[in-house]
Coordinates of C-alpha atoms (C1' of nucleotides) in Angstrom, one line a residue:
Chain A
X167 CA 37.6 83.3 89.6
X168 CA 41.0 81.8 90.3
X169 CA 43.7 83.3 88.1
X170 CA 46.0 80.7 88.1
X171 CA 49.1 81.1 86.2
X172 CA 51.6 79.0 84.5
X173 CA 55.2 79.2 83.8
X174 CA 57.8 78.2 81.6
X175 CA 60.7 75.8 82.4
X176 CA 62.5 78.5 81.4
X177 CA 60.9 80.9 83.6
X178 CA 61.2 79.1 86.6
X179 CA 65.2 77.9 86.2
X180 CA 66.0 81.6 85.9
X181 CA 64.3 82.7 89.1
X182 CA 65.3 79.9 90.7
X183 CA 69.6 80.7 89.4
X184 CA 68.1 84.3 90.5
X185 CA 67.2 83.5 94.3
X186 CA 70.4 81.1 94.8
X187 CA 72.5 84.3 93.4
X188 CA 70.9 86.7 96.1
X189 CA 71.6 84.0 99.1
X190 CA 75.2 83.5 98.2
X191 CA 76.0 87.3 97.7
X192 CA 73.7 88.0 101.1
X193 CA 75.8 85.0 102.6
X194 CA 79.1 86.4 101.2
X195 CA 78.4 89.7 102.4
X196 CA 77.8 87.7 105.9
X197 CA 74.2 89.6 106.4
X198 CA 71.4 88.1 107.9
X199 CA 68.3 87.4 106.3
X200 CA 66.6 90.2 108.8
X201 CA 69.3 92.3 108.0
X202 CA 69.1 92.5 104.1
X203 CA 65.1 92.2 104.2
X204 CA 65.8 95.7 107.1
X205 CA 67.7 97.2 104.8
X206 CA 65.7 97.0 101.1
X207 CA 62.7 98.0 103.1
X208 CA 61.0 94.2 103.2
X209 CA 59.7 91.9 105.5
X210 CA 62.2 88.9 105.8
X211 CA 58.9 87.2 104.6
X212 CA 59.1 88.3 101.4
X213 CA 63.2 87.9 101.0
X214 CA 62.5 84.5 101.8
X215 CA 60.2 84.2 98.9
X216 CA 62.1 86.1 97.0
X217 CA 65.7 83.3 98.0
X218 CA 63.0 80.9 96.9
X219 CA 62.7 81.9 93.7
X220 CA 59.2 82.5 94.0
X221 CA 57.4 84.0 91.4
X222 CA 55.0 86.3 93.4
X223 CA 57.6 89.2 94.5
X224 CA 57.5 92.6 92.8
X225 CA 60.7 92.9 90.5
X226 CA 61.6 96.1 91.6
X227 CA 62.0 94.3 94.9
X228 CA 63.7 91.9 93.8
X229 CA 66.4 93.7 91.6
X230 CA 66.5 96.0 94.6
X231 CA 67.9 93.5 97.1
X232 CA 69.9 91.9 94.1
X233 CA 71.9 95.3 94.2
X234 CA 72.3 95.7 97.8
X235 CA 73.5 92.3 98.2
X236 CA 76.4 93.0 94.5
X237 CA 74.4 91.2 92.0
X238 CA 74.1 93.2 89.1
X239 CA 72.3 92.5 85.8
X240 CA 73.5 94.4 83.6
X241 CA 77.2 94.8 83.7
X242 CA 79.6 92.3 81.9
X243 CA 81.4 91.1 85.1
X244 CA 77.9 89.8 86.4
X245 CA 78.1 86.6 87.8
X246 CA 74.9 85.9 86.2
X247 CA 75.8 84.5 83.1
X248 CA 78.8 82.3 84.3
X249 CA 76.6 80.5 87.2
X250 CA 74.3 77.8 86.8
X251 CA 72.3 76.3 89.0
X252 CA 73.8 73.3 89.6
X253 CA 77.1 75.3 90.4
X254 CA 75.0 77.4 92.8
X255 CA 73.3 74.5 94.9
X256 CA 76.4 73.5 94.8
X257 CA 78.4 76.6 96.6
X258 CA 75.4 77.4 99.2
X259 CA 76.3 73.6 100.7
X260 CA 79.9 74.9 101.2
X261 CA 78.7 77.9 102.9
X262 CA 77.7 78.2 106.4
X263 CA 73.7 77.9 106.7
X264 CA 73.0 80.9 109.2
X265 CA 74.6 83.9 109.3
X266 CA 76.3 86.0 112.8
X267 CA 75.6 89.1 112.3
X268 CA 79.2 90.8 113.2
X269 CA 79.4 94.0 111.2
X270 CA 80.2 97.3 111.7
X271 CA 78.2 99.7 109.2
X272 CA 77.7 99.8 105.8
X273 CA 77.1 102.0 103.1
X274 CA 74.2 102.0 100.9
X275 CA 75.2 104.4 98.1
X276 CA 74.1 103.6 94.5
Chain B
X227 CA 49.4 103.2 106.0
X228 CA 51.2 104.1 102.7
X229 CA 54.0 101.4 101.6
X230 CA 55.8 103.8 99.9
X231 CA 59.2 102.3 98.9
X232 CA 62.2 103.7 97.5
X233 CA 64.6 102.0 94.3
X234 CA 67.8 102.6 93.8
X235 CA 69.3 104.4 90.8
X236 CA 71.1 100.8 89.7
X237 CA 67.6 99.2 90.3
X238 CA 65.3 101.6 88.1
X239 CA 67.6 101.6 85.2
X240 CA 68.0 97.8 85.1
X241 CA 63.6 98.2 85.2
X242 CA 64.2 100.4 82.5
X243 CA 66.8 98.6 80.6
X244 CA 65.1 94.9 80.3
X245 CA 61.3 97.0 79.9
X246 CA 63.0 98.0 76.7
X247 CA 64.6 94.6 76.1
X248 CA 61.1 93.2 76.0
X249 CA 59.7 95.5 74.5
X250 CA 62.8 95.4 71.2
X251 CA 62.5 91.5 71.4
X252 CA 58.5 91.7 70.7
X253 CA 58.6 94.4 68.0
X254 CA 61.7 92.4 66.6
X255 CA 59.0 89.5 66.5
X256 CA 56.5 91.4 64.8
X257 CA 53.9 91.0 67.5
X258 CA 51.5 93.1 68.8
X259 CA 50.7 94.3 72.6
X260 CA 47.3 92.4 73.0
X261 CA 49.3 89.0 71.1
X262 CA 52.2 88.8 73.4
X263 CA 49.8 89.8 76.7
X264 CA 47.7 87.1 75.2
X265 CA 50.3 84.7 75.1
X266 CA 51.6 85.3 78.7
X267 CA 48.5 85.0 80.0
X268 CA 48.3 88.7 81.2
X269 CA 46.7 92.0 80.8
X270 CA 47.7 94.9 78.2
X271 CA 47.7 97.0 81.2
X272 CA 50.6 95.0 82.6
X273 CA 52.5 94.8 79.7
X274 CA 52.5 98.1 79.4
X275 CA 54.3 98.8 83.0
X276 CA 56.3 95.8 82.5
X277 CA 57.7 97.7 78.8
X278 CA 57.4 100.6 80.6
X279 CA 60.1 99.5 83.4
X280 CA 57.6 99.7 86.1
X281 CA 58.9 98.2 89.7
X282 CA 56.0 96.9 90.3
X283 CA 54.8 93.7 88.3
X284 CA 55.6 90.4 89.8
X285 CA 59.0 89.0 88.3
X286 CA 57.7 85.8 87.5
X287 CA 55.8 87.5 85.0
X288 CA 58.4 90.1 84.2
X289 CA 60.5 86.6 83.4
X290 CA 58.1 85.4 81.3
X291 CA 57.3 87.6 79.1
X292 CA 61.0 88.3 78.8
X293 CA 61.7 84.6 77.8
X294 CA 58.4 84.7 75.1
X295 CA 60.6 87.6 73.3
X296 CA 63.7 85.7 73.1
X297 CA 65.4 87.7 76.1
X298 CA 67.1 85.4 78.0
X299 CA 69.0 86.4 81.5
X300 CA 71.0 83.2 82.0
X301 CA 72.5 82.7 78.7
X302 CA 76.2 83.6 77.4
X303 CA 74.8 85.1 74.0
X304 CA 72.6 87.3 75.6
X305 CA 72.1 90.9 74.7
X306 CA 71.2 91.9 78.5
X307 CA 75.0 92.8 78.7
X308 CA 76.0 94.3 75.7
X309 CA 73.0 97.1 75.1
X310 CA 72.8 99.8 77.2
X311 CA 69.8 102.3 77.8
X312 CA 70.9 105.0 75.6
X313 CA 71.5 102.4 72.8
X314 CA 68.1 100.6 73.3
X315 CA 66.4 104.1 73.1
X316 CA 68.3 104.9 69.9
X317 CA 67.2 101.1 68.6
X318 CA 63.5 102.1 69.7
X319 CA 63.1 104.9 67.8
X320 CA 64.4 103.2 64.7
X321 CA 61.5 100.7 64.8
X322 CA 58.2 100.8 63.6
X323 CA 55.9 102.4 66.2
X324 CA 52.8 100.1 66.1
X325 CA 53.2 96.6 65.0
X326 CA 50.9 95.2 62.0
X327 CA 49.9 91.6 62.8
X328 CA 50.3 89.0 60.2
X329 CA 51.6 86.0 61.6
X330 CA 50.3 82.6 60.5
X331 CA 51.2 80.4 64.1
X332 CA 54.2 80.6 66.5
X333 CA 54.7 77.2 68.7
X334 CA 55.2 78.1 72.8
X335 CA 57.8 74.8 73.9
X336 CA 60.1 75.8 76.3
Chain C
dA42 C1' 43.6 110.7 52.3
dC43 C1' 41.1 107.2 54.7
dC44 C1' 40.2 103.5 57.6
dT45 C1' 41.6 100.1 60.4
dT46 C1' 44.0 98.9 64.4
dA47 C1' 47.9 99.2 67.6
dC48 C1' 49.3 102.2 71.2
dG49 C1' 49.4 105.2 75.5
dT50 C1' 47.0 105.9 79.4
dT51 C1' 43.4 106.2 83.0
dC52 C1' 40.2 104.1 86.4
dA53 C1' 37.1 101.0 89.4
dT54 C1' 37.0 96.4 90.8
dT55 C1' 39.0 91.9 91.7
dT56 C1' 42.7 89.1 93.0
dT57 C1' 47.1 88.7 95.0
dA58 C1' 51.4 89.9 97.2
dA59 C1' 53.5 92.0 101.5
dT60 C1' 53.4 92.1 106.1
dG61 C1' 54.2 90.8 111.0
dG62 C1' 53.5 87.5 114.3
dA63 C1' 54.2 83.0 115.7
dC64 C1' 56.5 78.5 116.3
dA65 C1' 59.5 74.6 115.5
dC66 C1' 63.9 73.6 114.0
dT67 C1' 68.9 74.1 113.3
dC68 C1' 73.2 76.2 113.4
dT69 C1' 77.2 78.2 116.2
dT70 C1' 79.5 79.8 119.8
dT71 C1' 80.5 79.2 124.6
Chain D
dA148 C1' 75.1 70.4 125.9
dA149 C1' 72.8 74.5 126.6
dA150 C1' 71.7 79.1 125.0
dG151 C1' 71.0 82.3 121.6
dA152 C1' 70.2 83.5 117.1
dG153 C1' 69.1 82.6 112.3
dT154 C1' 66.1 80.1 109.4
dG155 C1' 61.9 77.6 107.2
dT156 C1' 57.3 78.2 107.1
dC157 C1' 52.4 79.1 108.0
dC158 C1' 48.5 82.4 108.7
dA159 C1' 45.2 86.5 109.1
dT160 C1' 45.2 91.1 107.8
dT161 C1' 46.4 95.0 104.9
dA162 C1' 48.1 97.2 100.9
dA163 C1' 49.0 97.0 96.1
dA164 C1' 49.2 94.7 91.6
dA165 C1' 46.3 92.7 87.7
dT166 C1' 42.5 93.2 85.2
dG167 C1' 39.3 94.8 81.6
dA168 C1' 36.8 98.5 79.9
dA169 C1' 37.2 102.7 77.9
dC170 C1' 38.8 106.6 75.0
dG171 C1' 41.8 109.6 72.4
dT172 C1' 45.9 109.4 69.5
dA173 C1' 48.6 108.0 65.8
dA174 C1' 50.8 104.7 62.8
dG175 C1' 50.6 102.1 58.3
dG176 C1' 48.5 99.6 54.7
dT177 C1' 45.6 100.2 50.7

DNA sequence: ACCTTACGTTCATTTTAATGGACACTCTTT
DNA sequence: AAAGAGTGTCCATTAAAATGAACGTAAGGT
């Protein structure tokens, strides 16, 4: 039996916010999709998905690479609440579509 | 092969956190486990994990829920940024345990 | 105190996401 | 303008989540 599901308007405009915020901070932070999806353990697959603002991805996933990438839920300087998704669209068309990888290393401490 | 994956500390505490967001908002609106799964279209089981702060559940779900309990992420006003773990726990444990049903109809229009 | 019922938790089965490969397309740098 | 790399997207296979049943526990109304 097919278990389609529905969502709310709601449901899908915060998801949606929720992708645009991971690209800009992956974009900001200048990694590549490969990179990001490399380091939270993914396939760039699913990080695409997940960019979408699909609904499918696990949310542990997904709150993982929101960390990596700076974009915190539940602190008051998020960037969450101040962003919509108008403003969002908006900002990834004045940022550069693919990423060059140029960085040194990182550190993943959390 | 095992897909065993690994969180972060940031990531399983905001799991925790909005589990027990959820979980406050549908005790707040006096509604039972089975009435709220019901109304999401899901399982007890995974309302459970998703109350529980479980990684695993998909976040469309997860954001669903969430928005059926008056927990909003993408709102000024909401509580996601002033509560904190150890003050949700405290909440908690003031509230009734089980919740008695009683509710003539709620209307679902997002 | 009792009886109803919500809750916590587990388990086998069913359904779905995650994966990796693949390919066309589009930037970006040279 | 050509090359190299990043991205959008599809697809078959594989791994995991969602489900519903089940059962003991315990909360709360009467």
């Amino acid at each position: 039996m097919k278990r389609k599901r529905s969502y709310s308007r709601v449901t899908r405009h915060a998801l949606s916010i929720f992708g645009k915020l991971i690209r800009v901070g992956r974009i900001e932070r200048n990694m590549t999709a490969q990179e990001l999806a490399d380091r939270a353990g993914i396939s760039r697959t699913t990080l695409y998905n997940i960019e979408k603002g699909a609904p499918g991805p696990e949310i542990g996933i997904v709150f993982e690479v929101a960390t990596l990438v700076g974009v915190r839920l539940f602190e008051p300087d998020s960037r969450l609440l101040t962003m919509h998704d108008e403003r969002l669209k908006e900002k990834l068309t004045l940022m550069p579509q693919s990423v060059r990888p140029a960085k040194p290393e990182v550190d993943d401490d959390f």
